[in-house]
Coordinates of C-alpha atoms and ligand atoms in Angstrom, one line a residue:
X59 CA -8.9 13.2 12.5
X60 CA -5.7 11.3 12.0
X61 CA -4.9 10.4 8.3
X62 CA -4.2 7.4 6.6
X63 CA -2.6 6.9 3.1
X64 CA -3.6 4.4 0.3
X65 CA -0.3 4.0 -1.8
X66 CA -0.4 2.4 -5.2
X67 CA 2.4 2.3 -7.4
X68 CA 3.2 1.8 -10.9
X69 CA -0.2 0.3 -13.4
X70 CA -2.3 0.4 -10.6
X71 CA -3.9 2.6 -12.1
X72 CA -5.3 0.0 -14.3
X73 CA -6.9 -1.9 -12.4
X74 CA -10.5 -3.4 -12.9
X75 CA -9.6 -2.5 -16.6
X76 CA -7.3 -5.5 -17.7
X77 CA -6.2 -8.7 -16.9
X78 CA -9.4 -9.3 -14.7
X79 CA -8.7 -12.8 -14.1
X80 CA -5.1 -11.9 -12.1
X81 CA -6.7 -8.7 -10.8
X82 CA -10.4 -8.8 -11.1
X83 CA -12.7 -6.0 -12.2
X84 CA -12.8 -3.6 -9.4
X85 CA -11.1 0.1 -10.5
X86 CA -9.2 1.9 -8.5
X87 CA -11.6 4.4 -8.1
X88 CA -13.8 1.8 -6.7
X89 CA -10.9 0.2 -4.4
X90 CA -10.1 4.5 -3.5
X91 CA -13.8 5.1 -2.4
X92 CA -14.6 2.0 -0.3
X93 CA -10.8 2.3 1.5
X94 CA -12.3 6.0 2.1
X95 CA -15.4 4.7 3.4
X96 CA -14.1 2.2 5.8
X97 CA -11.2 4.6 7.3
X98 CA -14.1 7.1 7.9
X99 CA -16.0 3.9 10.0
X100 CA -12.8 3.7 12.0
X101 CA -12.2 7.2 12.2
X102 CA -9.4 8.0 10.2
X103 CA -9.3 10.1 7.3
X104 CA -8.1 8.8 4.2
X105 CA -5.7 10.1 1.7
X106 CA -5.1 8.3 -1.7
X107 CA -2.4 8.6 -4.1
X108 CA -1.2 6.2 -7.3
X109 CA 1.9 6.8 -9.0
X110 CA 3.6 5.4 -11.8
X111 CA 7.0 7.2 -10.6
X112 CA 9.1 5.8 -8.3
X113 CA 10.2 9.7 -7.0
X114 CA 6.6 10.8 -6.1
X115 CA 6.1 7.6 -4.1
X116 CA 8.9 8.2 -2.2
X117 CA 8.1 11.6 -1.7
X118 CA 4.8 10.5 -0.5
X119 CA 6.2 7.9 2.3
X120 CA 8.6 10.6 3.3
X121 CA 5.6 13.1 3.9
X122 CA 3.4 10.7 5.8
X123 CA 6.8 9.4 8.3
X124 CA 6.7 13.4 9.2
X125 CA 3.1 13.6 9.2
X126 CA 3.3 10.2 12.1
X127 CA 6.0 11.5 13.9
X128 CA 3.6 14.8 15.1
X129 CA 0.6 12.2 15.3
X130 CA -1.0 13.8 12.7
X131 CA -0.8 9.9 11.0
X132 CA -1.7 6.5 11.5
X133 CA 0.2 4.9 8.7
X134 CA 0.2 3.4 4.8
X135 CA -1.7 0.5 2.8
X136 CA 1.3 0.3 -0.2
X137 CA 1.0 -1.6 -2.9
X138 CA 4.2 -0.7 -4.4
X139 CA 3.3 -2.4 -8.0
X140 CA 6.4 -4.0 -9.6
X141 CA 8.7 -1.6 -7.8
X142 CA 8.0 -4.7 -4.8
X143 CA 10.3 -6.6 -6.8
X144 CA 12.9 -3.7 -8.4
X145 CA 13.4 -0.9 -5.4
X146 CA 15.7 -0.4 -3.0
X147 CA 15.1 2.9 -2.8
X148 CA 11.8 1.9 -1.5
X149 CA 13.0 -0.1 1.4
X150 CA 15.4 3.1 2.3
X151 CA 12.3 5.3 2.3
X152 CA 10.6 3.4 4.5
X153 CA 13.4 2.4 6.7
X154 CA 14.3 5.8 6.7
X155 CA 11.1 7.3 7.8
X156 CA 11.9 5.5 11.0
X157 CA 8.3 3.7 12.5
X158 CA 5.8 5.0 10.0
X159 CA 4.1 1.5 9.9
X160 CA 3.6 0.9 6.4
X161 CA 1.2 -2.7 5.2
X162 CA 2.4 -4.2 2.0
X163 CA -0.6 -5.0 -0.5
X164 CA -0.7 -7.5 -3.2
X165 CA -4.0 -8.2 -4.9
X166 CA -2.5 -10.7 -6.3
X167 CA -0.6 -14.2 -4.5
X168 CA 2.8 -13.1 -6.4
X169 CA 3.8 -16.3 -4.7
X170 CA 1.4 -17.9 -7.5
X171 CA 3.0 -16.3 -10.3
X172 CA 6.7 -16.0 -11.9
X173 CA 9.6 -16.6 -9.9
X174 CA 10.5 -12.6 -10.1
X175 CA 7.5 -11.6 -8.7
X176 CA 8.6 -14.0 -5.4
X177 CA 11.1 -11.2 -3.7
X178 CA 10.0 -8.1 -2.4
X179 CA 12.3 -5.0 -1.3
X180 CA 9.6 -4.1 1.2
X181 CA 8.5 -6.8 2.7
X182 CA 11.6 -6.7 5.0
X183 CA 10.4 -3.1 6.8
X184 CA 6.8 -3.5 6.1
X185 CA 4.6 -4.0 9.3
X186 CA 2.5 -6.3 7.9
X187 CA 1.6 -8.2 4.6
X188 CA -1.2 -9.2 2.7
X189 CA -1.3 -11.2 -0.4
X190 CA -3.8 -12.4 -2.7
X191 CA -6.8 -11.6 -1.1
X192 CA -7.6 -9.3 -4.4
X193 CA -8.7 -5.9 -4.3
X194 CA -10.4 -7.1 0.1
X195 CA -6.6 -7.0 0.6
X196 CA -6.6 -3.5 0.8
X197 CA -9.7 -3.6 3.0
X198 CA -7.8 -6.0 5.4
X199 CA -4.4 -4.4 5.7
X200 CA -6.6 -0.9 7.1
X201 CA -8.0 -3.0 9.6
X202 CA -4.3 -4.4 10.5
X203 CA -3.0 -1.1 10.7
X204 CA -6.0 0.2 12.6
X205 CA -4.9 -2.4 15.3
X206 CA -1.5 -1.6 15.2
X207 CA -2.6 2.1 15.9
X208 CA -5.1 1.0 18.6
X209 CA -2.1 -1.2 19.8
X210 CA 0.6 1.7 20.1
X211 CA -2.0 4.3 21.7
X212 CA -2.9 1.8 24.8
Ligands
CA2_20 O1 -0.6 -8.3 -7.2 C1 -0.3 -7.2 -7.1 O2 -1.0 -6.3 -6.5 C2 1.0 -6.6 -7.8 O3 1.6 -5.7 -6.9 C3 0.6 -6.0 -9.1 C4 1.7 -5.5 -9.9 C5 2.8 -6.7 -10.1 O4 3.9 -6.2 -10.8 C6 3.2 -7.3 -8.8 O5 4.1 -8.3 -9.1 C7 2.0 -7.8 -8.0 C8 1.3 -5.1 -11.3 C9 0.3 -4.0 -11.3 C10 -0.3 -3.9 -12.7 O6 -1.7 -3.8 -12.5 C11 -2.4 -4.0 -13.6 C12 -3.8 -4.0 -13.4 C13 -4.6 -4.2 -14.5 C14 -4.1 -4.4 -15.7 C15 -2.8 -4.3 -16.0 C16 -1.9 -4.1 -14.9

């Protein structure tokens, strides 16, 4: 079965715990098992990982560009937290790993908020974007990349 990562970056890991009214009250554990659930409906399995280190999420995208290069993966749903706004070194990983196609996740519209939180690093070499949709956003950028994947395997 081909694999497909669930990034998260930096506080993520709070979700569903504070601020509910920016990011509503689903956990990550709760976002973690029903992105599991629907990969496994589209036949993929899942692989989730939160950090709150930039190194360890760049380790993880460089892993997963290896892991798509011998088809043993599909691609990444990465919400790269406020790194989005701070990393270059993100945008290198990605660009670097050459075709991993990587969906940037926002559960929030950061277009909404502060001024700041309007540029993104990654947006630039992400396949796709999604934004705002809350904690469905994560649901809807698997079913992008799924058609990407479907897409690329014609
Ligand atoms: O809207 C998003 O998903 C963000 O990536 C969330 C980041 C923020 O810096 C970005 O601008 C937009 C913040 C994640 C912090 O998550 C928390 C969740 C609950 C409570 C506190 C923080």
């Amino acid at each position: 079965m081909k694999k497909v990562l669930l990034l998260n970056g930096p506080n993520l890991n709070l979700l569903g715990t504070r601020e509910p009214n920016q990011y509503g009250h689903t956990t990550l554990a709760d976002v973690e098992a029903l992105f599991t659930q629907a990969a496994q409906r589209l036949g993929f399995e899942a692989e989730c990982f939160q950090s709150n280190w930039e190194g360890a999420l760049l380790d993880k995208i460089h892993e997963y560009g290896r892991l798509y290069k011998t088809g043993e993966a599909v691609g990444a749903v990465f919400n790269p937290g406020a790194f989005t706004h701070t990393s270059i070194a993100l945008q290198d990983a990605i660009k670097g790993v050459d075709g991993l196609p990587v969906i940037e996740v926002h559960v929030s519209n950061v277009h909404a908020r502060e001024e700041f939180r309007h540029h993104s690093w990654v947006s630039p070499v992400a396949a796709g974007i999604v934004v705002g949709f809350g904690v469905d956003g994560y649901l809807l950028a698997l079913e992008g990349l799924q058609r990407i994947h479907a897409r690329t395997t014609l």
